[in-house]
Amino acid sequence: MAGGSFGPTGVAKERAEQYQGKVTSYVIIACLVAAIGGSIFGYDIGVSGGVTSMDEFLEEFFHTVYEKKKHAHESNYCKYDNQGLAAFTSSLYLAGLVSTLVASPVTRNYGRRASIVCGGISFLIGSALNAGAVNLAMLLAGRIMLGVGIGFGNQAVPLYLSEVAPTHLRGGLNMMFQLATTIGIFTANMVNYGTQQLKPWGWRLSLGLAAFPALLMTLGGYFLPETPNSLVERGLTERGRRVLVKLRGTENVNAELQDMVDASELANSIKHPFRNILQKRHRPQLVMAICMPMFQILTGINSILFYAPVLFQTMGFGGNASLYSSALTGAVLVLSTFISIGLVDRLGRRALLITGGIQMIICQVIVAVILGVKFGDNQELSKGYSVIVVIFICLFVIAFGWSWGPLGWTIPSEIFPLETRSAGQSITVAVNLLFTFIIAQAFLGLLCAFKFGIFLFFAGWVTVMTIFVYFLLPETKGVPIEEMTLLWSKHWFWKKVLPATNLEDESKNESNNPV
């Protein structure tokens, strides 16, 4: 990453061994409060599928789907294929895509806390509109406001966690965001399971309960300390030092603070971070900022999570059984995220991504074979095969939960130098939401067209991303966030891509500052 005389390539000196500090209660509380933003993201993913399988909701807003659902002669794979219903789910992500581009300058110029608070307020407005919706326009307006909240929250929270966490535990603490997301998904599934009995207004309660974590996020954002990186970047170095002392539990924070000062001097010299991020010296980070979130969505996980009740009903499960099965997958996702938190800073990012990818491929192929052989139009799976399908979907979710789920957010948030960090995070969130929107809008149509082949479609993409990680992603475990750029110059492929001047400068730096 960069430094002074070496031009805009990052922090010039490796000071990681001089970093001191421990995990303080201050760090834990800050990470827990910040991660609440992930719980709202997860809740909104999980609540959509349950609500769109409730007859009262469909009858009020999507009467065509409600009528189609009642006709047994319809194709099992096509009975939910409706662009209006897909728009209800996907409008949230399109709004998030647009708002994250606005959130980037807010996060950079006013701090991470400002974006967290903006996100919380947007979530509050959106949940109120959805709970009180009397027509489709009001319903979609609520979803759009929730999307604005996601754009701000997903921009700021992963950055906040990466910058607050000590280097040796950054992976695990950063995963608080994904853990909160999975808890939000599971909570939404359980809420849907309960509110389906509250006819005809249960769906309003499901959508309105998003206001509770939104309120916690808004209040938490107000009381959280700003990250020292952001304070230093905005010229508040002494205040940043005081916060860093509290976070690390020691007065000896000079090395880490100096890295922040070096990075901020460069960051403040960059007036157009989005233009700067396109330069060749940032090519590895830019590729990861695009590919990691794109691949995360192309695992097919969102299709399973926010359409789980619809998917299970399509497979012949009854209404209650489908919600119960989707609640099970939500619980499995929460538990598997704990596995990732425990292993990511021990085994590293690459090991989890590769093993998780292999397991996901196997599970998707097996589910596709079972559905292809035993399931078709006007058929239901036998009880035995239904159980097998749920088991392998759970195994797929477990693999995602310890690999691409958390690491799809963690890796992009930790690899950018300070001068392009908020812009890089905006690209990550925008790509994630763009592909989430595309898959959400297209999934019901793809399910109708591909039938059981939808699982093979996603398995193919998981194969591609596993190969990508094996060859192109260096291990970031234990590398200080302000020294991450040095990693790319040592990678067998990326050192061929980076400008020669960058490599020469970093080579000189290593010889002048031997580890």
Short mmCIF file of C-alpha atoms in Angstrom, two decimals:
data_model
loop_
_atom_site.label_atom_id
_atom_site.label_comp_id
_atom_site.label_asym_id
_atom_site.label_seq_id
_atom_site.Cartn_x
_atom_site.Cartn_y
_atom_site.Cartn_z
CA MET A 1 0.00 0.00 0.00
CA ALA A 2 1.58 3.14 -0.02
CA GLY A 3 3.86 5.52 0.97
CA GLY A 4 5.45 8.76 0.88
CA SER A 5 8.37 8.78 -1.50
CA PHE A 6 7.23 5.73 -3.39
CA GLY A 7 4.16 7.41 -4.85
CA PRO A 8 0.60 6.25 -4.63
CA THR A 9 1.02 2.55 -4.09
CA GLY A 10 0.20 2.12 -0.40
CA VAL A 11 2.07 2.20 2.89
CA ALA A 12 5.76 2.02 2.09
CA LYS A 13 7.07 0.27 5.18
CA GLU A 14 6.12 -3.03 6.73
CA ARG A 15 5.56 -2.31 10.42
CA ALA A 16 3.29 -5.27 11.23
CA GLU A 17 5.69 -6.76 13.79
CA GLN A 18 5.60 -3.49 15.75
CA TYR A 19 1.80 -3.53 16.11
CA GLN A 20 0.73 -4.03 19.72
CA GLY A 21 -2.57 -4.45 21.50
CA LYS A 22 -5.17 -7.01 22.44
CA VAL A 23 -8.84 -7.69 21.94
CA THR A 24 -10.58 -5.23 24.26
CA SER A 25 -14.20 -5.11 25.34
CA TYR A 26 -14.31 -1.80 23.43
CA VAL A 27 -13.56 -3.67 20.17
CA ILE A 28 -16.08 -6.42 20.85
CA ILE A 29 -18.92 -4.01 21.67
CA ALA A 30 -18.15 -1.80 18.67
CA CYS A 31 -18.13 -4.81 16.33
CA LEU A 32 -21.35 -6.25 17.76
CA VAL A 33 -23.22 -2.97 17.43
CA ALA A 34 -21.90 -2.27 13.94
CA ALA A 35 -22.76 -5.77 12.75
CA ILE A 36 -26.45 -5.16 13.47
CA GLY A 37 -26.51 -3.65 9.98
CA GLY A 38 -25.95 -7.16 8.65
CA SER A 39 -28.94 -8.50 10.57
CA ILE A 40 -31.28 -6.13 8.71
CA PHE A 41 -29.76 -7.15 5.38
CA GLY A 42 -30.33 -10.79 6.31
CA TYR A 43 -33.84 -10.17 7.62
CA ASP A 44 -34.87 -8.52 4.37
CA ILE A 45 -33.42 -11.42 2.34
CA GLY A 46 -35.19 -14.01 4.49
CA VAL A 47 -38.53 -12.29 4.95
CA SER A 48 -39.22 -11.88 1.21
CA GLY A 49 -39.50 -15.57 0.38
CA GLY A 50 -41.79 -16.34 3.31
CA VAL A 51 -44.11 -13.42 2.67
CA THR A 52 -44.37 -14.16 -1.06
CA SER A 53 -45.55 -17.70 -0.27
CA MET A 54 -48.38 -16.44 2.01
CA ASP A 55 -51.78 -16.61 0.29
CA GLU A 56 -53.10 -13.44 1.96
CA PHE A 57 -50.16 -11.40 0.66
CA LEU A 58 -50.44 -12.84 -2.86
CA GLU A 59 -54.20 -12.31 -2.95
CA GLU A 60 -53.86 -8.65 -2.02
CA PHE A 61 -50.94 -7.62 -4.21
CA PHE A 62 -50.34 -10.39 -6.78
CA HIS A 63 -53.73 -11.90 -7.54
CA THR A 64 -52.57 -13.52 -10.79
CA VAL A 65 -49.93 -15.53 -8.93
CA TYR A 66 -52.49 -16.44 -6.27
CA GLU A 67 -54.86 -17.85 -8.91
CA LYS A 68 -52.05 -19.67 -10.72
CA LYS A 69 -50.84 -21.22 -7.46
CA LYS A 70 -54.27 -22.82 -6.87
CA HIS A 71 -54.29 -24.66 -10.21
CA ALA A 72 -52.79 -28.10 -9.83
CA HIS A 73 -52.29 -28.55 -13.57
CA GLU A 74 -49.71 -25.78 -13.71
CA SER A 75 -46.07 -26.78 -14.07
CA ASN A 76 -44.46 -27.25 -10.68
CA TYR A 77 -41.50 -25.23 -11.83
CA CYS A 78 -43.51 -22.33 -13.33
CA LYS A 79 -46.38 -21.60 -10.95
CA TYR A 80 -44.57 -18.67 -9.28
CA ASP A 81 -43.12 -17.20 -12.48
CA ASN A 82 -44.31 -13.58 -12.34
CA GLN A 83 -42.20 -10.47 -13.02
CA GLY A 84 -44.23 -8.33 -10.63
CA LEU A 85 -43.60 -10.78 -7.79
CA ALA A 86 -39.91 -10.91 -8.72
CA ALA A 87 -39.84 -7.08 -8.76
CA PHE A 88 -41.06 -7.01 -5.14
CA THR A 89 -37.96 -8.98 -4.13
CA SER A 90 -35.46 -7.45 -6.54
CA SER A 91 -36.42 -3.75 -6.25
CA LEU A 92 -34.66 -3.66 -2.89
CA TYR A 93 -31.33 -4.61 -4.47
CA LEU A 94 -31.62 -2.21 -7.39
CA ALA A 95 -32.19 0.66 -4.95
CA GLY A 96 -29.22 -0.55 -2.91
CA LEU A 97 -27.05 -0.59 -6.04
CA VAL A 98 -27.80 3.08 -6.75
CA SER A 99 -27.55 4.26 -3.14
CA THR A 100 -24.18 2.63 -2.48
CA LEU A 101 -22.63 4.98 -5.06
CA VAL A 102 -24.01 7.91 -3.02
CA ALA A 103 -22.84 6.29 0.22
CA SER A 104 -19.19 6.18 -0.88
CA PRO A 105 -18.46 9.94 -0.62
CA VAL A 106 -20.53 10.13 2.58
CA THR A 107 -18.45 7.33 4.12
CA ARG A 108 -15.19 8.93 3.03
CA ASN A 109 -15.94 12.58 3.87
CA TYR A 110 -18.15 12.23 6.95
CA GLY A 111 -17.04 8.90 8.39
CA ARG A 112 -18.28 5.34 8.67
CA ARG A 113 -20.74 6.22 11.46
CA ALA A 114 -22.58 8.73 9.25
CA SER A 115 -23.36 6.06 6.67
CA ILE A 116 -24.45 3.60 9.36
CA VAL A 117 -26.92 6.16 10.77
CA CYS A 118 -28.23 7.04 7.27
CA GLY A 119 -28.75 3.35 6.60
CA GLY A 120 -30.64 2.85 9.87
CA ILE A 121 -33.01 5.75 9.20
CA SER A 122 -33.73 4.46 5.68
CA PHE A 123 -34.49 1.00 7.09
CA LEU A 124 -36.95 2.53 9.59
CA ILE A 125 -38.84 4.39 6.86
CA GLY A 126 -38.90 1.35 4.56
CA SER A 127 -40.21 -1.06 7.21
CA ALA A 128 -42.99 1.39 8.14
CA LEU A 129 -44.07 1.76 4.50
CA ASN A 130 -44.09 -2.00 3.95
CA ALA A 131 -46.03 -2.79 7.11
CA GLY A 132 -48.71 -0.23 6.25
CA ALA A 133 -48.82 -0.83 2.48
CA VAL A 134 -52.30 -0.52 0.93
CA ASN A 135 -51.24 -0.87 -2.72
CA LEU A 136 -48.34 -2.17 -4.81
CA ALA A 137 -46.79 1.29 -5.25
CA MET A 138 -46.54 1.79 -1.49
CA LEU A 139 -45.14 -1.72 -1.10
CA LEU A 140 -42.42 -1.09 -3.70
CA ALA A 141 -41.63 2.35 -2.20
CA GLY A 142 -40.96 0.62 1.11
CA ARG A 143 -38.71 -1.91 -0.56
CA ILE A 144 -36.79 0.90 -2.29
CA MET A 145 -36.18 2.67 1.05
CA LEU A 146 -34.96 -0.63 2.50
CA GLY A 147 -32.63 -0.84 -0.50
CA VAL A 148 -31.24 2.62 0.29
CA GLY A 149 -30.54 1.37 3.80
CA ILE A 150 -28.73 -1.67 2.43
CA GLY A 151 -26.63 0.54 0.14
CA PHE A 152 -25.43 2.67 3.06
CA GLY A 153 -25.17 -0.15 5.60
CA ASN A 154 -23.29 -2.59 3.37
CA GLN A 155 -20.94 0.20 2.31
CA ALA A 156 -20.01 1.25 5.86
CA VAL A 157 -20.31 -1.77 8.16
CA PRO A 158 -17.69 -4.11 6.58
CA LEU A 159 -15.24 -1.18 6.39
CA TYR A 160 -15.94 -0.29 10.01
CA LEU A 161 -15.31 -3.86 11.17
CA SER A 162 -12.09 -4.22 9.14
CA GLU A 163 -10.67 -0.95 10.47
CA VAL A 164 -11.61 -1.49 14.12
CA ALA A 165 -10.42 -5.12 14.38
CA PRO A 166 -6.82 -5.95 15.35
CA THR A 167 -4.85 -7.47 12.46
CA HIS A 168 -4.57 -11.03 13.83
CA LEU A 169 -8.35 -11.29 14.37
CA ARG A 170 -9.61 -9.14 11.50
CA GLY A 171 -11.08 -12.06 9.58
CA GLY A 172 -13.11 -13.40 12.50
CA LEU A 173 -14.37 -10.01 13.68
CA ASN A 174 -15.17 -8.87 10.16
CA MET A 175 -17.37 -11.94 9.87
CA MET A 176 -19.64 -10.44 12.53
CA PHE A 177 -21.36 -8.81 9.54
CA GLN A 178 -22.04 -12.15 7.86
CA LEU A 179 -22.99 -13.74 11.19
CA ALA A 180 -25.51 -10.98 11.80
CA THR A 181 -26.78 -11.46 8.23
CA THR A 182 -27.35 -15.17 8.81
CA ILE A 183 -29.05 -14.51 12.15
CA GLY A 184 -31.30 -12.02 10.36
CA ILE A 185 -32.19 -14.65 7.74
CA PHE A 186 -32.96 -17.25 10.41
CA THR A 187 -35.00 -14.77 12.44
CA ALA A 188 -37.03 -13.85 9.35
CA ASN A 189 -37.72 -17.53 8.65
CA MET A 190 -38.92 -18.11 12.22
CA VAL A 191 -41.03 -14.93 12.15
CA ASN A 192 -42.65 -16.05 8.89
CA TYR A 193 -43.31 -19.47 10.36
CA GLY A 194 -45.21 -17.81 13.20
CA THR A 195 -46.98 -15.02 11.33
CA GLN A 196 -48.44 -17.31 8.66
CA GLN A 197 -50.96 -18.32 11.33
CA LEU A 198 -52.02 -14.68 11.89
CA LYS A 199 -54.45 -14.28 9.02
CA PRO A 200 -54.95 -11.99 7.17
CA TRP A 201 -52.38 -9.53 8.54
CA GLY A 202 -49.45 -11.78 9.46
CA TRP A 203 -47.42 -10.63 6.47
CA ARG A 204 -47.62 -7.02 7.73
CA LEU A 205 -46.03 -8.05 11.01
CA SER A 206 -43.28 -9.93 9.17
CA LEU A 207 -42.37 -6.87 7.10
CA GLY A 208 -42.81 -4.37 9.95
CA LEU A 209 -40.54 -6.16 12.42
CA ALA A 210 -37.54 -5.01 10.35
CA ALA A 211 -37.98 -1.73 12.25
CA PHE A 212 -36.53 -3.25 15.45
CA PRO A 213 -32.97 -3.95 14.19
CA ALA A 214 -33.21 -0.71 12.16
CA LEU A 215 -33.73 1.24 15.39
CA LEU A 216 -30.78 -0.55 17.02
CA MET A 217 -28.60 0.23 14.00
CA THR A 218 -29.56 3.93 14.06
CA LEU A 219 -28.92 4.35 17.80
CA GLY A 220 -25.79 2.19 17.67
CA GLY A 221 -24.37 4.22 14.80
CA TYR A 222 -24.91 7.39 16.79
CA PHE A 223 -23.07 6.12 19.89
CA LEU A 224 -20.30 4.11 18.20
CA PRO A 225 -16.78 5.53 18.11
CA GLU A 226 -15.57 6.52 14.65
CA THR A 227 -12.76 4.34 13.29
CA PRO A 228 -9.25 5.74 13.83
CA ASN A 229 -8.53 5.29 10.10
CA SER A 230 -11.45 7.55 9.18
CA LEU A 231 -10.52 10.16 11.81
CA VAL A 232 -6.91 10.30 10.62
CA GLU A 233 -8.05 10.50 7.00
CA ARG A 234 -10.15 13.57 7.91
CA GLY A 235 -7.24 15.28 9.70
CA LEU A 236 -8.29 14.39 13.28
CA THR A 237 -5.08 12.53 14.07
CA GLU A 238 -4.98 13.11 17.83
CA ARG A 239 -8.59 12.05 18.23
CA GLY A 240 -7.82 9.02 16.10
CA ARG A 241 -4.94 8.15 18.39
CA ARG A 242 -7.20 8.31 21.47
CA VAL A 243 -9.71 5.97 19.85
CA LEU A 244 -6.93 3.60 18.77
CA VAL A 245 -5.56 3.49 22.33
CA LYS A 246 -9.01 2.49 23.62
CA LEU A 247 -9.45 -0.13 20.89
CA ARG A 248 -6.03 -1.74 21.41
CA GLY A 249 -5.84 -1.38 25.19
CA THR A 250 -2.31 0.02 25.11
CA GLU A 251 -0.60 3.40 24.77
CA ASN A 252 1.98 1.93 22.39
CA VAL A 253 0.11 2.36 19.09
CA ASN A 254 2.73 4.44 17.28
CA ALA A 255 3.49 1.91 14.51
CA GLU A 256 -0.15 1.30 13.61
CA LEU A 257 -0.98 5.01 13.83
CA GLN A 258 1.96 5.89 11.59
CA ASP A 259 0.69 3.46 8.94
CA MET A 260 -2.67 5.24 9.12
CA VAL A 261 -1.04 8.66 8.82
CA ASP A 262 1.03 7.53 5.81
CA ALA A 263 -2.06 6.08 4.17
CA SER A 264 -4.19 9.14 4.90
CA GLU A 265 -1.61 11.54 3.42
CA LEU A 266 -1.85 9.63 0.18
CA ALA A 267 -5.64 9.24 0.45
CA ASN A 268 -6.10 12.99 0.82
CA SER A 269 -3.98 13.61 -2.27
CA ILE A 270 -6.43 11.54 -4.31
CA LYS A 271 -9.32 13.76 -5.38
CA HIS A 272 -11.07 11.22 -7.62
CA PRO A 273 -10.89 7.78 -5.95
CA PHE A 274 -13.15 6.11 -8.54
CA ARG A 275 -10.86 7.30 -11.34
CA ASN A 276 -7.78 6.33 -9.32
CA ILE A 277 -9.05 2.81 -8.68
CA LEU A 278 -9.05 2.13 -12.43
CA GLN A 279 -5.29 2.65 -12.67
CA LYS A 280 -3.13 -0.38 -13.31
CA ARG A 281 -1.52 -0.41 -9.88
CA HIS A 282 -4.94 -1.14 -8.36
CA ARG A 283 -5.87 -3.81 -10.93
CA PRO A 284 -5.67 -6.84 -8.56
CA GLN A 285 -7.91 -5.18 -5.96
CA LEU A 286 -10.37 -4.02 -8.63
CA VAL A 287 -10.64 -7.53 -10.06
CA MET A 288 -11.33 -8.92 -6.58
CA ALA A 289 -13.85 -6.16 -5.81
CA ILE A 290 -15.80 -7.23 -8.90
CA CYS A 291 -15.30 -11.00 -8.89
CA MET A 292 -15.70 -11.83 -5.18
CA PRO A 293 -19.22 -10.36 -4.76
CA MET A 294 -20.26 -11.57 -8.23
CA PHE A 295 -19.17 -15.11 -7.44
CA GLN A 296 -20.79 -14.95 -4.00
CA ILE A 297 -24.20 -14.43 -5.64
CA LEU A 298 -23.56 -16.90 -8.47
CA THR A 299 -23.20 -19.71 -5.92
CA GLY A 300 -27.00 -19.65 -6.03
CA ILE A 301 -27.32 -19.06 -2.30
CA ASN A 302 -29.66 -16.07 -2.52
CA SER A 303 -32.01 -18.05 -4.72
CA ILE A 304 -32.24 -20.68 -2.01
CA LEU A 305 -32.50 -18.19 0.85
CA PHE A 306 -35.01 -15.65 -0.36
CA TYR A 307 -37.04 -18.09 -2.41
CA ALA A 308 -36.66 -21.05 -0.01
CA PRO A 309 -40.38 -21.37 0.89
CA VAL A 310 -41.36 -21.00 -2.77
CA LEU A 311 -38.64 -23.48 -3.80
CA PHE A 312 -39.74 -26.06 -1.24
CA GLN A 313 -43.40 -25.61 -2.18
CA THR A 314 -42.38 -26.11 -5.81
CA MET A 315 -40.81 -29.41 -4.76
CA GLY A 316 -44.13 -30.51 -3.31
CA PHE A 317 -43.71 -29.60 0.36
CA GLY A 318 -46.87 -28.24 1.99
CA GLY A 319 -47.07 -24.58 3.04
CA ASN A 320 -46.10 -25.19 6.67
CA ALA A 321 -43.47 -27.75 5.75
CA SER A 322 -41.84 -25.37 3.24
CA LEU A 323 -41.49 -22.58 5.80
CA TYR A 324 -40.19 -25.07 8.34
CA SER A 325 -37.60 -26.35 5.86
CA SER A 326 -36.45 -22.83 5.01
CA ALA A 327 -36.16 -22.04 8.74
CA LEU A 328 -33.93 -25.12 9.03
CA THR A 329 -31.64 -23.88 6.27
CA GLY A 330 -31.47 -20.49 7.99
CA ALA A 331 -30.42 -22.10 11.28
CA VAL A 332 -27.78 -24.16 9.49
CA LEU A 333 -26.36 -21.00 7.89
CA VAL A 334 -25.98 -19.35 11.31
CA LEU A 335 -24.14 -22.36 12.77
CA SER A 336 -21.81 -22.69 9.78
CA THR A 337 -20.82 -19.03 10.06
CA PHE A 338 -19.53 -19.75 13.58
CA ILE A 339 -17.31 -22.43 12.02
CA SER A 340 -15.85 -19.83 9.66
CA ILE A 341 -15.27 -17.32 12.47
CA GLY A 342 -13.30 -19.97 14.38
CA LEU A 343 -11.20 -21.12 11.43
CA VAL A 344 -10.61 -18.13 9.14
CA ASP A 345 -7.64 -16.70 11.06
CA ARG A 346 -6.17 -20.17 11.60
CA LEU A 347 -6.57 -21.93 8.25
CA GLY A 348 -6.76 -18.81 6.11
CA ARG A 349 -9.17 -17.53 3.48
CA ARG A 350 -8.09 -19.73 0.56
CA ALA A 351 -8.55 -23.06 2.34
CA LEU A 352 -12.11 -22.21 3.36
CA LEU A 353 -13.09 -20.92 -0.10
CA ILE A 354 -11.71 -23.95 -1.95
CA THR A 355 -13.12 -26.65 0.36
CA GLY A 356 -16.45 -24.83 0.58
CA GLY A 357 -16.59 -24.60 -3.22
CA ILE A 358 -15.98 -28.32 -3.70
CA GLN A 359 -18.70 -29.24 -1.19
CA MET A 360 -21.20 -26.86 -2.84
CA ILE A 361 -20.56 -28.38 -6.28
CA ILE A 362 -21.17 -31.93 -5.01
CA CYS A 363 -24.38 -30.94 -3.20
CA GLN A 364 -25.86 -29.05 -6.16
CA VAL A 365 -25.15 -31.89 -8.59
CA ILE A 366 -26.80 -34.44 -6.27
CA VAL A 367 -29.92 -32.26 -5.81
CA ALA A 368 -30.15 -31.73 -9.59
CA VAL A 369 -29.92 -35.49 -10.24
CA ILE A 370 -32.65 -36.29 -7.69
CA LEU A 371 -35.00 -33.63 -9.05
CA GLY A 372 -34.25 -34.61 -12.63
CA VAL A 373 -35.01 -38.30 -12.07
CA LYS A 374 -37.76 -38.18 -9.45
CA PHE A 375 -39.55 -34.85 -9.91
CA GLY A 376 -41.46 -33.25 -12.77
CA ASP A 377 -44.68 -31.51 -13.71
CA ASN A 378 -47.66 -32.47 -11.54
CA GLN A 379 -45.45 -34.68 -9.37
CA GLU A 380 -44.39 -34.48 -5.77
CA LEU A 381 -41.23 -35.89 -4.27
CA SER A 382 -41.70 -38.88 -2.02
CA LYS A 383 -41.03 -38.28 1.65
CA GLY A 384 -37.69 -40.08 1.48
CA TYR A 385 -36.38 -38.10 -1.47
CA SER A 386 -37.71 -34.85 0.03
CA VAL A 387 -35.62 -35.49 3.15
CA ILE A 388 -32.54 -36.21 1.02
CA VAL A 389 -33.03 -32.95 -0.93
CA VAL A 390 -33.33 -30.93 2.29
CA ILE A 391 -30.21 -32.62 3.71
CA PHE A 392 -28.10 -31.77 0.66
CA ILE A 393 -29.45 -28.23 0.48
CA CYS A 394 -28.44 -27.87 4.15
CA LEU A 395 -24.97 -29.25 3.35
CA PHE A 396 -24.74 -26.73 0.52
CA VAL A 397 -25.73 -23.91 2.91
CA ILE A 398 -23.16 -25.12 5.47
CA ALA A 399 -20.41 -24.96 2.84
CA PHE A 400 -21.48 -21.48 1.78
CA GLY A 401 -21.68 -20.35 5.40
CA TRP A 402 -18.05 -21.13 6.13
CA SER A 403 -16.69 -19.96 2.79
CA TRP A 404 -18.19 -17.59 0.23
CA GLY A 405 -20.82 -16.20 2.62
CA PRO A 406 -18.53 -14.34 5.00
CA LEU A 407 -15.41 -14.19 2.83
CA GLY A 408 -17.24 -12.63 -0.11
CA TRP A 409 -17.50 -9.54 2.12
CA THR A 410 -14.36 -9.91 4.24
CA ILE A 411 -11.75 -10.11 1.48
CA PRO A 412 -12.83 -7.04 -0.54
CA SER A 413 -13.13 -4.95 2.64
CA GLU A 414 -9.54 -5.67 3.71
CA ILE A 415 -7.51 -5.46 0.48
CA PHE A 416 -7.84 -1.80 -0.59
CA PRO A 417 -5.44 0.99 0.37
CA LEU A 418 -7.07 3.83 2.30
CA GLU A 419 -7.14 6.20 -0.69
CA THR A 420 -9.48 3.90 -2.62
CA ARG A 421 -11.07 1.93 0.25
CA SER A 422 -14.50 3.56 0.28
CA ALA A 423 -14.63 3.55 -3.53
CA GLY A 424 -13.57 -0.09 -3.57
CA GLN A 425 -16.21 -1.02 -1.03
CA SER A 426 -18.81 0.82 -3.13
CA ILE A 427 -17.84 -1.26 -6.15
CA THR A 428 -18.05 -4.44 -4.06
CA VAL A 429 -21.51 -3.59 -2.74
CA ALA A 430 -22.73 -2.37 -6.14
CA VAL A 431 -21.61 -5.57 -7.89
CA ASN A 432 -23.13 -7.69 -5.12
CA LEU A 433 -26.45 -5.89 -5.35
CA LEU A 434 -26.40 -5.83 -9.17
CA PHE A 435 -26.05 -9.60 -9.36
CA THR A 436 -28.48 -10.08 -6.49
CA PHE A 437 -30.98 -7.98 -8.47
CA ILE A 438 -30.35 -9.94 -11.67
CA ILE A 439 -30.71 -13.33 -9.98
CA ALA A 440 -33.73 -12.21 -7.93
CA GLN A 441 -35.47 -10.88 -11.03
CA ALA A 442 -34.54 -13.84 -13.22
CA PHE A 443 -34.65 -16.78 -10.80
CA LEU A 444 -38.34 -17.66 -11.08
CA GLY A 445 -38.05 -17.48 -14.87
CA LEU A 446 -34.83 -19.52 -14.82
CA LEU A 447 -36.49 -22.10 -12.56
CA CYS A 448 -39.34 -22.37 -15.07
CA ALA A 449 -36.95 -22.67 -18.04
CA PHE A 450 -34.12 -24.77 -16.57
CA LYS A 451 -36.21 -26.81 -14.10
CA PHE A 452 -33.80 -29.05 -12.14
CA GLY A 453 -30.96 -27.72 -14.34
CA ILE A 454 -30.95 -24.53 -12.28
CA PHE A 455 -28.77 -26.35 -9.74
CA LEU A 456 -26.34 -27.44 -12.46
CA PHE A 457 -26.22 -23.84 -13.71
CA PHE A 458 -25.04 -22.64 -10.31
CA ALA A 459 -22.72 -25.64 -9.85
CA GLY A 460 -20.94 -24.60 -13.04
CA TRP A 461 -20.34 -21.14 -11.65
CA VAL A 462 -19.04 -22.54 -8.33
CA THR A 463 -16.53 -24.60 -10.33
CA VAL A 464 -15.31 -21.45 -12.10
CA MET A 465 -14.94 -19.49 -8.85
CA THR A 466 -13.09 -22.31 -7.08
CA ILE A 467 -10.52 -22.39 -9.89
CA PHE A 468 -10.30 -18.57 -9.72
CA VAL A 469 -9.46 -18.67 -6.00
CA TYR A 470 -6.89 -21.43 -6.43
CA PHE A 471 -4.90 -19.55 -9.04
CA LEU A 472 -5.52 -15.84 -8.44
CA LEU A 473 -6.31 -15.09 -4.78
CA PRO A 474 -3.30 -14.70 -2.46
CA GLU A 475 -3.68 -15.50 1.23
CA THR A 476 -4.52 -12.36 3.24
CA LYS A 477 -4.49 -13.97 6.69
CA GLY A 478 -2.44 -11.95 9.17
CA VAL A 479 -1.51 -9.16 6.73
CA PRO A 480 -2.10 -5.66 8.23
CA ILE A 481 -4.82 -3.76 6.40
CA GLU A 482 -2.53 -0.79 5.67
CA GLU A 483 0.18 -3.07 4.21
CA MET A 484 -2.00 -5.26 2.01
CA THR A 485 -0.70 -3.92 -1.31
CA LEU A 486 2.72 -5.49 -0.69
CA LEU A 487 0.99 -8.88 -1.02
CA TRP A 488 0.11 -8.48 -4.69
CA SER A 489 3.66 -7.73 -5.78
CA LYS A 490 4.72 -11.17 -4.47
CA HIS A 491 1.94 -13.16 -6.19
CA TRP A 492 3.00 -15.23 -9.22
CA PHE A 493 0.36 -13.73 -11.52
CA TRP A 494 -0.38 -10.24 -10.20
CA LYS A 495 3.30 -9.23 -10.13
CA LYS A 496 3.17 -9.58 -13.93
CA VAL A 497 0.20 -7.21 -14.09
CA LEU A 498 1.41 -4.47 -11.74
CA PRO A 499 3.50 -1.59 -13.15
CA ALA A 500 7.22 -2.29 -13.06
CA THR A 501 7.90 0.88 -11.02
CA ASN A 502 5.73 -0.41 -8.18
CA LEU A 503 7.63 -3.68 -8.01
CA GLU A 504 11.03 -1.94 -8.07
CA ASP A 505 10.04 0.42 -5.26
CA GLU A 506 8.70 -2.39 -3.09
CA SER A 507 11.83 -4.45 -3.76
CA LYS A 508 13.98 -1.50 -2.58
CA ASN A 509 11.77 -1.13 0.47
CA GLU A 510 12.22 -4.79 1.42
CA SER A 511 16.00 -4.54 1.13
CA ASN A 512 16.07 -1.34 3.19
CA ASN A 513 13.66 -2.67 5.81
CA PRO A 514 14.44 -6.38 6.25
CA VAL A 515 11.87 -8.30 8.30
#
